[in-house]
XYZ file of C-alpha atoms in Angstrom:
784
model
C -98.092 -30.252 -50.585
C -95.526 -32.875 -51.441
C -93.006 -30.130 -52.114
C -93.576 -28.609 -48.659
C -93.155 -32.015 -47.042
C -89.902 -32.599 -48.898
C -88.708 -29.106 -47.943
C -89.531 -29.683 -44.279
C -87.743 -32.980 -44.335
C -84.640 -31.361 -45.831
C -84.779 -28.568 -43.263
C -85.158 -31.054 -40.462
C -82.284 -33.074 -41.816
C -80.156 -29.942 -42.081
C -81.006 -29.022 -38.491
C -80.090 -32.509 -37.442
C -76.796 -32.302 -39.337
C -76.033 -28.844 -37.835
C -76.893 -30.012 -34.316
C -74.575 -32.950 -34.935
C -71.761 -30.567 -35.681
C -72.621 -28.503 -32.615
C -72.596 -31.617 -30.463
C -69.264 -32.618 -31.960
C -67.901 -29.132 -31.292
C -68.976 -29.206 -27.685
C -67.678 -32.741 -27.287
C -64.334 -31.701 -28.745
C -64.340 -28.486 -26.735
C -65.179 -30.423 -23.571
C -62.499 -32.951 -24.381
C -60.074 -30.062 -24.971
C -60.996 -28.461 -21.665
C -60.727 -31.816 -19.914
C -57.409 -32.470 -21.664
C -56.185 -28.986 -20.796
C -57.033 -29.332 -17.135
C -55.891 -32.955 -17.176
C -52.490 -31.788 -18.349
C -52.419 -29.362 -15.425
C -53.522 -32.162 -13.098
C -51.020 -34.642 -14.525
C -48.305 -31.987 -14.356
C -49.129 -31.269 -10.719
C -48.881 -35.021 -10.006
C -45.511 -35.161 -11.721
C -46.691 -37.329 -14.609
C -45.228 -34.905 -17.183
C -41.908 -34.650 -15.441
C -40.497 -34.254 -11.937
C -42.137 -31.454 -10.000
C -40.728 -29.611 -6.981
C -42.485 -30.381 -3.722
C -43.401 -27.870 -1.030
C -40.018 -28.162 0.669
C -38.077 -27.507 -2.539
C -40.302 -24.556 -3.397
C -39.511 -23.069 -0.005
C -35.783 -23.595 -0.554
C -35.040 -23.763 -4.287
C -31.705 -25.439 -4.939
C -29.357 -22.787 -6.261
C -25.599 -22.681 -6.002
C -24.410 -19.653 -4.061
C -20.869 -18.334 -4.092
C -19.018 -17.848 -0.814
C -18.531 -14.129 -0.227
C -15.379 -12.580 1.260
C -16.278 -9.419 3.163
C -13.827 -6.753 4.313
C -13.831 -5.041 7.696
C -15.434 -1.996 6.041
C -18.247 -4.188 4.664
C -17.082 -4.381 1.047
C -16.919 -7.551 -1.042
C -13.262 -8.431 -1.627
C -14.062 -11.415 -3.811
C -15.881 -14.735 -3.948
C -15.203 -18.442 -4.043
C -17.197 -20.257 -6.734
C -16.834 -22.863 -9.449
C -19.635 -22.276 -11.943
C -22.116 -19.960 -10.233
C -20.841 -16.602 -9.010
C -24.115 -15.856 -7.288
C -24.777 -13.806 -4.165
C -28.490 -13.085 -3.567
C -29.878 -9.685 -2.642
C -33.213 -8.756 -1.079
C -35.937 -6.857 -2.906
C -35.184 -3.767 -0.807
C -31.710 -3.636 -2.382
C -33.111 -3.350 -5.909
C -33.565 0.200 -7.235
C -37.065 1.181 -8.398
C -35.877 1.845 -11.961
C -34.581 -1.720 -12.215
C -37.882 -3.234 -11.085
C -39.919 -0.882 -13.294
C -37.764 -1.748 -16.304
C -38.336 -5.466 -15.733
C -42.120 -5.183 -15.356
C -42.495 -2.814 -18.335
C -40.442 -5.057 -20.608
C -41.239 -8.587 -19.473
C -44.682 -8.616 -17.804
C -46.745 -5.404 -17.662
C -49.696 -7.165 -15.975
C -47.413 -8.791 -13.398
C -49.203 -7.333 -10.384
C -52.650 -8.344 -11.740
C -52.244 -12.065 -12.427
C -51.540 -15.097 -10.244
C -48.743 -16.638 -12.273
C -50.389 -16.981 -15.706
C -51.359 -14.069 -17.926
C -54.420 -15.560 -19.719
C -54.925 -12.483 -21.888
C -51.331 -12.645 -23.035
C -51.589 -16.392 -23.549
C -54.681 -16.075 -25.773
C -52.959 -13.315 -27.741
C -49.915 -15.508 -28.264
C -52.092 -18.453 -29.371
C -54.181 -16.354 -31.765
C -51.067 -14.873 -33.380
C -49.213 -18.198 -33.337
C -46.465 -16.596 -31.234
C -45.703 -13.876 -33.791
C -46.871 -11.151 -31.427
C -44.464 -12.180 -28.695
C -44.638 -14.795 -25.983
C -46.838 -14.742 -22.935
C -44.427 -15.979 -20.261
C -44.878 -14.106 -17.037
C -42.015 -13.271 -14.691
C -43.238 -16.088 -12.465
C -43.147 -18.544 -15.380
C -39.667 -17.410 -16.355
C -38.535 -17.907 -12.766
C -40.082 -21.396 -12.777
C -38.181 -22.148 -15.965
C -34.893 -20.861 -14.509
C -35.297 -22.799 -11.273
C -36.828 -26.098 -12.354
C -37.146 -26.572 -16.160
C -34.163 -24.694 -17.537
C -33.360 -26.988 -20.464
C -35.687 -26.210 -23.396
C -36.670 -29.239 -25.468
C -36.642 -29.050 -29.293
C -39.553 -31.502 -29.447
C -42.842 -29.561 -29.725
C -44.851 -31.990 -27.572
C -42.171 -32.138 -24.909
C -41.955 -28.361 -24.958
C -45.759 -28.185 -24.530
C -45.562 -30.469 -21.495
C -42.641 -28.380 -20.194
C -44.714 -25.226 -20.629
C -47.582 -26.745 -18.645
C -45.166 -27.671 -15.859
C -43.924 -24.073 -15.821
C -47.530 -22.819 -15.528
C -48.189 -25.104 -12.565
C -44.932 -24.173 -10.858
C -45.578 -20.467 -11.514
C -48.958 -20.706 -9.773
C -47.348 -22.497 -6.845
C -44.611 -19.859 -6.650
C -47.266 -17.135 -6.541
C -48.913 -18.912 -3.613
C -45.595 -19.448 -1.828
C -44.005 -16.014 -2.276
C -44.952 -12.368 -2.507
C -44.654 -10.497 -5.797
C -41.591 -8.688 -4.470
C -39.899 -11.932 -3.438
C -40.489 -13.435 -6.885
C -38.914 -10.416 -8.589
C -35.890 -10.612 -6.279
C -35.549 -14.360 -6.928
C -35.708 -13.790 -10.695
C -32.983 -11.143 -10.580
C -30.886 -13.372 -8.345
C -31.168 -16.507 -10.511
C -30.473 -15.079 -13.966
C -27.100 -15.643 -15.667
C -25.867 -12.362 -17.178
C -22.671 -13.916 -18.611
C -18.985 -13.299 -17.808
C -19.382 -14.988 -14.394
C -22.154 -12.487 -13.611
C -24.642 -14.864 -12.021
C -27.468 -12.852 -10.521
C -28.012 -9.105 -10.359
C -25.420 -8.499 -7.632
C -22.582 -9.999 -9.635
C -23.868 -8.381 -12.838
C -23.978 -4.867 -11.393
C -20.492 -5.273 -9.884
C -18.936 -6.806 -12.989
C -20.471 -4.540 -15.648
C -20.666 -1.286 -13.698
C -18.425 -1.737 -10.638
C -21.195 -0.959 -8.140
C -23.816 -2.549 -5.930
C -27.350 -3.084 -7.339
C -28.844 -0.349 -5.137
C -26.548 2.174 -6.844
C -27.580 1.353 -10.432
C -29.029 4.268 -12.370
C -31.799 4.153 -14.985
C -29.472 3.691 -17.950
C -27.598 0.840 -16.311
C -30.813 -0.810 -15.143
C -32.227 -0.719 -18.674
C -29.157 -2.416 -20.135
C -29.214 -5.225 -17.580
C -32.954 -5.821 -18.033
C -32.403 -5.870 -21.786
C -30.082 -8.836 -21.294
C -33.015 -10.955 -20.050
C -34.028 -11.503 -23.666
C -30.746 -13.274 -24.442
C -27.715 -12.659 -22.248
C -25.391 -14.202 -24.818
C -26.617 -12.154 -27.773
C -27.023 -8.920 -25.815
C -23.808 -9.171 -23.786
C -21.615 -6.048 -23.874
C -18.404 -7.974 -23.053
C -16.872 -8.920 -25.390
C -18.386 -6.296 -27.655
C -19.431 -8.600 -30.452
C -22.753 -6.841 -30.730
C -22.391 -3.314 -29.300
C -25.108 -1.871 -31.551
C -27.491 -4.683 -30.614
C -26.857 -4.220 -26.886
C -27.517 -0.497 -27.134
C -30.631 -1.029 -29.250
C -31.982 -3.580 -26.807
C -31.409 -1.152 -23.933
C -33.313 1.474 -25.892
C -36.217 -0.957 -26.391
C -36.440 -1.301 -22.616
C -36.468 2.480 -22.247
C -39.207 2.704 -24.900
C -41.299 0.179 -22.985
C -40.848 2.184 -19.795
C -42.046 5.305 -21.604
C -44.965 3.423 -23.159
C -46.251 2.435 -19.741
C -45.576 5.836 -18.127
C -42.616 4.861 -15.971
C -40.449 7.579 -17.504
C -41.061 10.692 -19.575
C -40.366 10.976 -23.281
C -37.665 13.532 -22.582
C -35.788 11.144 -20.285
C -36.207 8.305 -22.776
C -34.843 10.338 -25.663
C -31.908 11.744 -23.715
C -30.751 8.366 -22.378
C -31.200 6.584 -25.706
C -28.557 8.894 -27.199
C -25.927 7.950 -24.600
C -23.317 5.192 -24.733
C -23.349 2.163 -22.422
C -20.572 3.595 -20.191
C -19.460 0.254 -18.792
C -17.019 -0.145 -15.926
C -16.056 -3.749 -16.565
C -14.636 -5.255 -13.363
C -14.268 -9.017 -13.833
C -14.628 -11.174 -10.746
C -12.279 -14.119 -10.994
C -9.902 -15.894 -8.660
C -6.891 -14.277 -10.339
C -8.204 -10.739 -10.652
C -9.563 -8.025 -8.422
C -8.553 -6.823 -4.981
C -6.482 -8.835 -2.472
C -5.852 -11.798 -4.778
C -2.958 -13.182 -2.698
C -4.951 -12.846 0.497
C -7.866 -14.669 -1.128
C -5.506 -17.482 -2.129
C -4.401 -17.778 1.513
C -8.043 -17.664 2.605
C -8.911 -20.506 0.237
C -6.482 -22.772 2.121
C -7.690 -21.480 5.495
C -11.301 -22.272 4.630
C -10.574 -25.746 3.292
C -8.797 -26.570 6.543
C -11.700 -25.132 8.546
C -14.230 -27.131 6.513
C -12.296 -30.359 7.132
C -12.549 -29.821 10.877
C -16.051 -28.339 11.102
C -18.782 -30.506 9.525
C -22.438 -29.531 9.257
C -24.874 -30.660 11.989
C -25.886 -33.630 9.796
C -22.251 -34.704 9.432
C -21.830 -33.619 5.807
C -19.185 -31.115 4.775
C -19.712 -27.510 3.792
C -19.009 -26.698 0.160
C -16.802 -23.616 -0.156
C -18.000 -22.925 -3.697
C -21.749 -23.661 -3.531
C -23.054 -23.129 0.003
C -23.151 -19.331 0.071
C -20.975 -18.882 3.151
C -19.973 -15.400 4.275
C -16.403 -14.893 5.489
C -15.866 -11.707 7.466
C -12.219 -10.673 7.312
C -10.032 -8.048 8.947
C -8.797 -6.666 5.624
C -9.806 -3.046 5.061
C -10.634 -2.633 1.365
C -9.403 0.980 1.346
C -6.065 0.140 2.937
C -5.717 -2.889 0.687
C -6.231 -0.673 -2.344
C -3.677 1.854 -1.059
C -1.173 -0.960 -0.497
C -1.643 -2.368 -3.994
C -1.431 1.128 -5.481
C 1.840 1.785 -3.639
C 3.340 -1.413 -5.028
C 2.091 -0.594 -8.521
C 3.635 2.894 -8.378
C 7.077 1.921 -7.113
C 7.838 -1.440 -8.712
C 7.878 -0.341 -12.404
C 10.455 2.365 -11.679
C 12.621 0.031 -9.629
C 12.283 -2.664 -12.297
C 13.261 -0.229 -15.037
C 16.534 0.521 -13.253
C 17.155 -3.174 -12.651
C 16.595 -3.926 -16.351
C 18.887 -1.036 -17.292
C 21.682 -2.570 -15.231
C 21.087 -6.026 -16.683
C 21.226 -5.423 -20.402
C 23.380 -8.046 -22.192
C 26.258 -5.610 -22.772
C 26.352 -4.662 -19.074
C 25.714 -8.153 -17.719
C 26.244 -11.126 -20.081
C 24.779 -13.500 -17.464
C 21.660 -11.367 -16.906
C 19.696 -11.419 -14.752
C 22.202 -13.305 -12.584
C 25.360 -11.950 -11.027
C 28.461 -13.820 -9.794
C 27.327 -17.063 -11.492
C 29.125 -18.919 -14.281
C 27.388 -20.882 -17.044
C 27.390 -24.181 -15.153
C 25.903 -22.575 -12.050
C 23.196 -20.897 -14.127
C 22.399 -24.185 -15.905
C 22.099 -25.950 -12.551
C 19.812 -23.192 -11.245
C 17.545 -23.411 -14.313
C 17.423 -27.208 -14.128
C 16.287 -27.009 -10.505
C 13.662 -24.468 -11.472
C 12.402 -26.720 -14.279
C 11.959 -29.664 -11.926
C 9.912 -27.460 -9.539
C 7.707 -25.945 -12.265
C 4.005 -26.540 -12.864
C 4.739 -27.765 -16.407
C 7.021 -30.467 -15.007
C 4.438 -31.512 -12.416
C 1.610 -31.785 -14.952
C 3.628 -33.695 -17.551
C 5.001 -36.016 -14.886
C 1.435 -36.809 -13.755
C 0.635 -37.619 -17.391
C 3.323 -40.285 -17.414
C 5.825 -38.390 -19.573
C 9.485 -39.314 -19.293
C 12.061 -36.861 -18.005
C 13.562 -36.660 -21.481
C 10.177 -35.713 -22.983
C 9.569 -33.132 -20.276
C 12.951 -31.474 -20.761
C 12.425 -31.408 -24.537
C 9.108 -29.599 -24.072
C 10.948 -26.712 -22.388
C 12.918 -26.160 -25.602
C 9.896 -26.080 -27.928
C 8.612 -22.578 -28.856
C 5.098 -22.091 -27.539
C 2.453 -19.388 -27.872
C 2.016 -17.638 -24.533
C 1.102 -14.407 -22.800
C 3.837 -12.975 -20.599
C 3.769 -10.270 -17.962
C 5.417 -6.909 -18.631
C 5.436 -3.377 -17.296
C 4.181 -1.029 -20.008
C 4.148 2.717 -19.385
C 4.400 2.006 -15.684
C 1.371 -0.317 -15.681
C 1.032 -4.110 -15.650
C 0.213 -5.584 -19.036
C 0.355 -8.809 -21.037
C 2.289 -9.452 -24.236
C 1.266 -12.242 -26.611
C 4.383 -13.887 -27.965
C 6.039 -17.147 -29.004
C 8.777 -18.239 -26.628
C 10.480 -21.353 -25.364
C 9.241 -22.197 -21.856
C 12.846 -22.293 -20.636
C 13.344 -18.744 -21.948
C 10.145 -17.559 -20.283
C 11.401 -18.979 -16.978
C 14.630 -17.027 -17.293
C 12.658 -13.935 -18.332
C 10.536 -14.116 -15.186
C 13.593 -14.520 -12.974
C 14.599 -10.989 -13.946
C 11.537 -9.539 -12.192
C 11.764 -8.025 -8.731
C 8.908 -9.172 -6.503
C 7.252 -7.352 -3.570
C 5.616 -8.570 -0.393
C 3.722 -6.416 2.104
C 1.540 -6.832 5.179
C -0.085 -4.243 7.447
C -1.551 -4.952 10.893
C -3.181 -3.254 13.855
C -0.872 -4.100 16.796
C -3.602 -3.666 19.429
C -5.984 -6.222 17.893
C -3.801 -8.310 15.620
C -6.165 -7.539 12.726
C -4.385 -7.723 9.373
C -5.461 -4.694 7.323
C -3.611 -5.205 4.037
C -1.908 -8.182 2.378
C 0.024 -7.894 -0.903
C 1.747 -11.180 -1.667
C 3.208 -10.221 -5.013
C 3.022 -8.100 -8.113
C 0.434 -9.818 -10.286
C -1.394 -12.961 -9.188
C -2.239 -14.066 -12.725
C 1.451 -14.502 -13.543
C 3.166 -14.758 -10.131
C 1.174 -16.909 -7.727
C 3.821 -17.410 -5.057
C 2.774 -15.542 -1.905
C 5.612 -13.500 -0.404
C 3.705 -12.633 2.789
C 3.291 -15.998 4.506
C 4.594 -18.574 2.076
C 7.883 -16.904 1.220
C 10.778 -16.612 3.675
C 13.884 -14.547 3.004
C 16.904 -13.315 4.884
C 15.816 -10.352 6.973
C 19.109 -8.477 7.251
C 19.215 -5.608 9.708
C 15.493 -5.855 10.492
C 16.551 -8.658 12.868
C 18.735 -6.278 14.909
C 15.885 -4.888 17.090
C 15.447 -8.434 18.477
C 19.079 -8.326 19.631
C 18.686 -4.835 21.103
C 15.443 -5.768 22.864
C 17.123 -8.825 24.404
C 20.025 -6.700 25.642
C 17.705 -4.059 27.095
C 15.589 -6.731 28.758
C 18.518 -8.669 30.255
C 21.054 -5.909 30.922
C 18.691 -2.953 31.444
C 20.615 -0.952 28.838
C 19.598 2.529 27.731
C 19.539 3.878 24.181
C 22.033 6.386 25.539
C 24.596 3.787 26.589
C 27.649 3.746 24.346
C 29.602 1.039 22.573
C 32.862 1.246 20.615
C 32.578 1.122 16.856
C 35.740 -0.949 16.526
C 35.811 -4.379 14.957
C 34.935 -7.429 17.069
C 35.654 -11.128 16.665
C 33.573 -13.626 18.646
C 35.132 -16.946 19.536
C 32.200 -19.077 18.555
C 33.292 -22.557 19.674
C 30.882 -22.414 22.607
C 28.058 -21.900 20.088
C 29.036 -24.923 18.028
C 30.959 -23.023 15.352
C 34.444 -24.247 14.505
C 35.621 -20.843 13.279
C 35.545 -17.467 15.038
C 33.118 -14.906 13.609
C 34.132 -11.324 12.824
C 31.584 -8.563 12.266
C 32.435 -5.807 9.801
C 30.815 -2.453 9.133
C 29.562 -1.704 5.644
C 31.117 1.762 5.627
C 34.526 0.527 6.802
C 34.603 2.847 9.837
C 35.754 1.537 13.207
C 36.588 4.732 15.128
C 35.026 6.288 18.211
C 31.963 5.424 20.221
C 28.242 5.387 19.455
C 25.136 5.441 21.561
C 22.982 2.395 21.045
C 20.442 4.701 19.420
C 22.966 5.984 16.899
C 24.321 2.474 16.346
C 20.898 1.084 15.411
C 20.012 4.176 13.378
C 23.081 3.603 11.214
C 22.946 -0.199 11.353
C 26.469 -0.474 12.734
C 27.191 -4.182 12.615
C 29.985 -4.199 15.193
C 27.701 -2.610 17.791
C 25.033 -5.290 17.274
C 27.715 -7.993 17.419
C 28.913 -6.650 20.795
C 25.394 -6.865 22.190
C 25.103 -10.406 20.854
C 28.381 -11.298 22.555
C 27.040 -9.925 25.868
C 23.692 -11.764 25.859
C 24.474 -14.823 23.719
C 22.534 -16.225 20.729
C 20.175 -18.478 22.728
C 18.322 -15.639 24.506
C 17.991 -13.791 21.202
C 16.484 -16.890 19.590
C 14.125 -17.223 22.550
C 13.151 -13.570 22.157
C 12.324 -14.083 18.472
C 10.310 -17.203 19.322
C 8.291 -15.327 21.929
C 7.671 -12.587 19.389
C 5.984 -15.145 17.136
C 8.826 -16.127 14.788
C 8.413 -19.842 14.021
C 11.040 -20.066 11.292
C 14.280 -21.870 12.038
C 16.890 -19.653 13.726
C 20.229 -21.289 14.510
C 21.695 -20.136 17.853
C 24.895 -18.654 16.382
C 26.343 -15.123 16.656
C 25.873 -14.358 12.936
C 22.099 -14.147 13.370
C 22.747 -10.698 14.860
C 23.081 -9.385 11.292
C 19.912 -11.056 10.029
C 21.010 -14.307 8.402
C 17.758 -16.261 9.185
C 15.024 -16.656 6.584
C 11.768 -15.288 8.022
C 8.402 -14.382 6.467
C 6.868 -10.919 6.350
C 3.906 -12.360 8.270
C 6.170 -13.309 11.198
C 8.175 -10.076 11.110
C 5.108 -7.815 11.194
C 3.606 -9.715 14.131
C 6.939 -9.528 15.992
C 7.358 -5.788 15.456
C 3.727 -5.241 16.424
C 4.578 -6.598 19.875
C 6.871 -3.610 20.458
C 4.108 -1.221 19.403
C 1.612 -3.043 21.649
C 3.583 -2.464 24.876
C 5.187 -5.889 24.816
C 2.010 -7.943 24.278
C 2.067 -10.310 21.297
C -1.126 -10.690 19.262
C -1.301 -13.557 16.818
C -2.319 -12.084 13.434
C -6.054 -12.360 12.747
C -7.465 -12.548 9.228
C -10.965 -13.999 9.759
C -13.291 -12.709 12.459
C -16.489 -14.616 11.668
C -17.993 -17.163 9.269
C -21.740 -17.355 8.612
C -23.898 -19.699 6.561
C -26.284 -18.422 3.894
C -28.993 -17.871 6.516
C -26.782 -15.677 8.695
C -26.101 -18.310 11.372
C -22.651 -17.849 12.899
C -20.477 -20.908 12.347
C -17.143 -19.529 13.569
C -16.060 -16.668 15.819
C -12.371 -16.007 16.294
C -10.752 -16.072 19.729
C -7.771 -13.731 20.254
C -4.431 -15.387 21.002
C -2.168 -13.119 23.045
C 0.790 -13.428 25.370
C 3.029 -11.118 27.361
C 6.540 -11.077 25.932
C 8.171 -7.897 27.187
C 7.549 -5.300 29.835
C 6.014 -2.067 28.572
C 9.275 -0.353 29.523
C 11.472 -2.600 27.363
C 9.008 -2.417 24.473
C 8.892 1.386 24.601
C 12.685 1.636 24.827
C 13.041 -0.559 21.724
C 10.496 1.631 19.930
C 12.504 4.684 20.952
C 15.629 3.124 19.435
C 13.805 2.519 16.158
C 12.477 6.079 16.087
C 16.126 7.055 15.741
C 16.297 5.061 12.494
C 13.693 7.258 10.821
C 14.982 10.508 12.321
C 18.716 10.136 11.858
C 19.456 6.881 10.097
C 18.679 4.838 7.027
C 14.973 5.681 7.254
C 15.428 9.443 7.512
C 14.238 10.050 3.944
C 10.726 9.645 5.362
C 11.262 12.989 7.089
C 14.069 14.822 5.313
C 14.301 16.103 1.748
C 18.051 15.732 1.253
C 17.717 12.785 -1.145
C 15.591 14.837 -3.563
C 18.794 16.683 -4.454
C 20.606 13.473 -5.393
C 19.751 12.572 -9.024
C 20.086 8.843 -8.528
C 17.462 8.847 -5.774
C 15.087 11.058 -7.714
C 15.107 8.387 -10.411
C 13.946 5.452 -8.288
C 12.393 6.703 -5.059
C 8.781 7.053 -6.111
C 6.781 9.929 -4.663
C 9.772 11.538 -2.966
C 10.017 13.674 -0.875
C 7.538 12.124 1.553
C 7.951 14.762 4.267
C 6.124 12.806 6.933
C 6.185 14.735 10.198
C 4.697 12.332 12.741
C 6.650 9.928 14.994
C 7.656 6.770 13.117
C 9.638 3.804 14.398
C 11.214 1.522 11.859
C 14.150 -0.413 10.539
C 15.581 -0.953 7.083
C 17.260 -4.199 6.104
C 19.558 -5.219 3.283
C 21.042 -8.684 2.883
C 24.373 -9.714 1.469
C 24.826 -8.924 -2.225
C 21.671 -6.763 -2.128
C 19.400 -9.782 -2.696
C 16.723 -8.603 -0.257
C 15.492 -5.145 0.683
C 13.295 -4.655 3.761
C 11.554 -1.902 5.617
C 9.572 -2.380 8.803
C 7.634 0.734 9.816
C 5.424 1.478 12.819
C 3.075 4.121 14.143
C 1.102 3.521 17.364
C -1.844 1.746 15.717
C -0.382 0.352 12.489
C 2.643 -1.843 11.762
C 3.625 -2.541 8.172
C 6.409 -4.639 6.689
C 7.661 -4.513 3.092
C 10.124 -6.812 1.309
C 11.447 -6.584 -2.255
C 13.723 -9.045 -4.043
C 14.027 -11.355 -7.027
C 12.870 -14.981 -7.092
C 16.474 -16.205 -7.041
C 19.039 -14.473 -4.857
C 21.565 -14.568 -7.691
C 19.470 -11.867 -9.396
C 20.104 -8.597 -7.581
C 21.392 -5.041 -7.894
C 25.137 -4.591 -8.262
C 25.510 -2.067 -5.474
C 23.791 -0.543 -2.474
C 22.768 2.647 -4.228
C 19.720 0.859 -5.542
C 19.930 -2.435 -3.685
C 19.348 -1.312 -0.099
C 16.088 -1.581 1.801
C 15.766 2.200 1.939
C 15.552 2.274 -1.884
C 13.794 -1.010 -2.621
C 11.169 -1.313 0.121
C 10.856 1.942 2.068
C 9.185 3.892 -0.806
C 6.287 1.400 -0.885
C 5.743 1.873 2.856
C 5.866 5.666 2.518
C 3.413 5.797 -0.413
C 1.031 3.497 1.433
C 1.163 5.537 4.643
C 0.652 8.847 2.843
C -2.481 7.432 1.227
C -3.719 6.128 4.588
C -3.134 9.522 6.206
C -4.983 11.246 3.366
C -8.028 9.072 4.173
C -8.888 10.514 7.583
C -11.716 8.019 8.113
C -9.102 5.308 8.684
C -7.871 7.003 11.828
C -4.216 6.029 11.361
C -2.268 7.566 14.232
C -0.041 10.604 13.851
C 0.690 10.840 17.572
C 3.488 9.690 19.823
C 3.958 6.158 21.053
C 2.542 5.967 24.574
C 5.254 6.333 27.195
C 4.966 4.093 30.294
C 4.148 5.981 33.456
C 7.110 4.445 35.257
C 10.075 4.526 32.920
C 13.400 3.896 34.652
C 15.432 3.701 31.427
C 16.855 6.942 30.084
C 15.813 7.502 26.470
C 16.747 11.171 25.882
C 20.196 11.034 24.289
C 20.361 14.386 22.507
C 23.480 15.523 24.395
C 24.796 12.240 25.673
C 28.550 11.673 25.755
C 30.264 8.448 26.704
C 33.682 7.286 27.880
C 35.209 10.725 27.490
C 34.783 10.822 23.741
C 32.202 12.604 21.640
C 29.654 10.248 20.249
C 29.676 10.249 16.467
C 26.708 12.220 15.149
C 24.761 9.838 12.912
C 23.564 12.676 10.728
C 27.146 13.013 9.497
C 26.866 9.626 7.777
C 27.111 9.671 4.008
C 24.043 10.291 1.877
C 22.079 7.103 1.313
C 23.012 5.401 4.571
C 23.974 1.836 3.804
C 22.909 -1.013 6.008
C 23.203 -4.777 6.237
């Protein structure tokens, strides 16, 4: 009996002890649950760290790049500092991309409300060895609000709780599709590829909607670690490919793709099309540099409604431009085709044995030293060292110290970089041997600029030769003289002038010495029609017209045509002595093509904020300069240049039989058959070569020359505008004509209904003498 009592007492005590443990368990469990939910509550109150409020959740703070959009709705480039991000909507994401993300990152994404409890319990039970349990919503919360991961375990736990709370709030605020789009838009894929739009353009050269399955899998694979699984530079090519294949395996596992598709794609290479997006690379770099200044000026004068200033690099503005991406590409291709061949001939003529002072001509050692010293004082190196407080002696010494650098070079007809060690002073002289191009193309009816090539390579040559640079225009100035004479004297292209030499007593124009015009071919016999005189750039004929009308009206004409550069009112301007920009020249010539109406060039049509609100809409600036009759007559004169004069190689094939032209005139023969009005220009000593060409709906100007005028071709064979600049125009126009969607005109210039000026000079004779037939001029018509 006693034994039973003792046994019962022990059993009762054991039950009491067990119930104690159960009570303790439930107390601890309850405390754990309370603590767990308290952490959520504290996190939602912001006690564990700052939490985004409702307003911030509606408009998460992300830096958005300003996008530059072409007239054909292509992205030309972006303005950004750190974040090259342009968001896209869910509808712009291909299904394969979304499927790859869900299969790899969060297969139960559409079934949870921000937290995957099953995945979380699995991760806890396996101590994280079976993979994490972060949902797409949690990863977005981390990217937006808690990006920095703490190394402290407790802090990381609190951070994780904050991410859970934010993820739940995101799920309440946005649809599943919006969250996926936000996640793709926020992620940093490396190499300035912020967000899926930049990533797809940079790694594959296409828009997100055009990504295929293989490309989508690679990009989704980068979500694991965009630094480790980054294909550029290829530090881990095997790892990148393997990670892509893991994504494909996950898609097969969850029935998004078949095993056959998985196996076939896993065997393929990455097939990248790496197209870096930086301020010094890509399409229309010189135009974008101009646009940067335009926008900063606009921002200074156009504050936000609250008085603050727009940020060009963070506010996600959209700049709609007039540049056509196709025409811009054709223009850059034309420059890239012609310049290496022209440069090769220039280098051939300036080898040390042929030219000891290369690349300069007609300069002695002292003159060259003075030129280089001036260049040093204007250089970026000088500016930076001066701002650092360095003395002039220290700065000059730095130019003589060999330095590691990358220099520009043409290699196999393509731009390239050479890593070398060179004194900065030697690199300056090296770069002065390069010929530089400038080119602008514009619709004369609207003033819309369609293409802008400010130089050869923006990374190495950042001086813009379209608007910033001004050079002597040579014979391309002569149409201004002819137009003035036609306007004032009602002259006809069929009127004749003697070819003989003329001296103008210039005292009345403020010149102490008389000025004598000379012809480049040395001929002074007979008479010429005005049409033949302009076609062959006969200087004495232009000088006679200048003597009849006077310099002041010609200067006024140029001003009305939009030329703002300084033009002294002296007779010598008839031969193109003023320095004028390509930008001004194209706008002026466009006035002739637009029936005498000047349109100020337009580059930006509209600016929008990130929400699509219009902030700026351009207003056309036009003015009547000439009558339609005078404009058409001037056009008719310039058509003679391309038919019978220095521009005739656009039509004829005679130059293809001359070996020297076959060497440098890229793409010849051009064999264009449509009406073209134009004018070549060559300045003294062959320092500048020009060609201005027009069809009814497109006016394009091209200039080629070296940085310093002392670097130039020795003779006119290579140094004239018809050899230096005209080939770029012809290559560009042939490409434009091949793209029929552009609608570049092949028709005639519209003739005014009432034309009182005679323009048909086929059989014209004047003053009893036969007019010299311009086609009898020597091959390679020379002009100044």
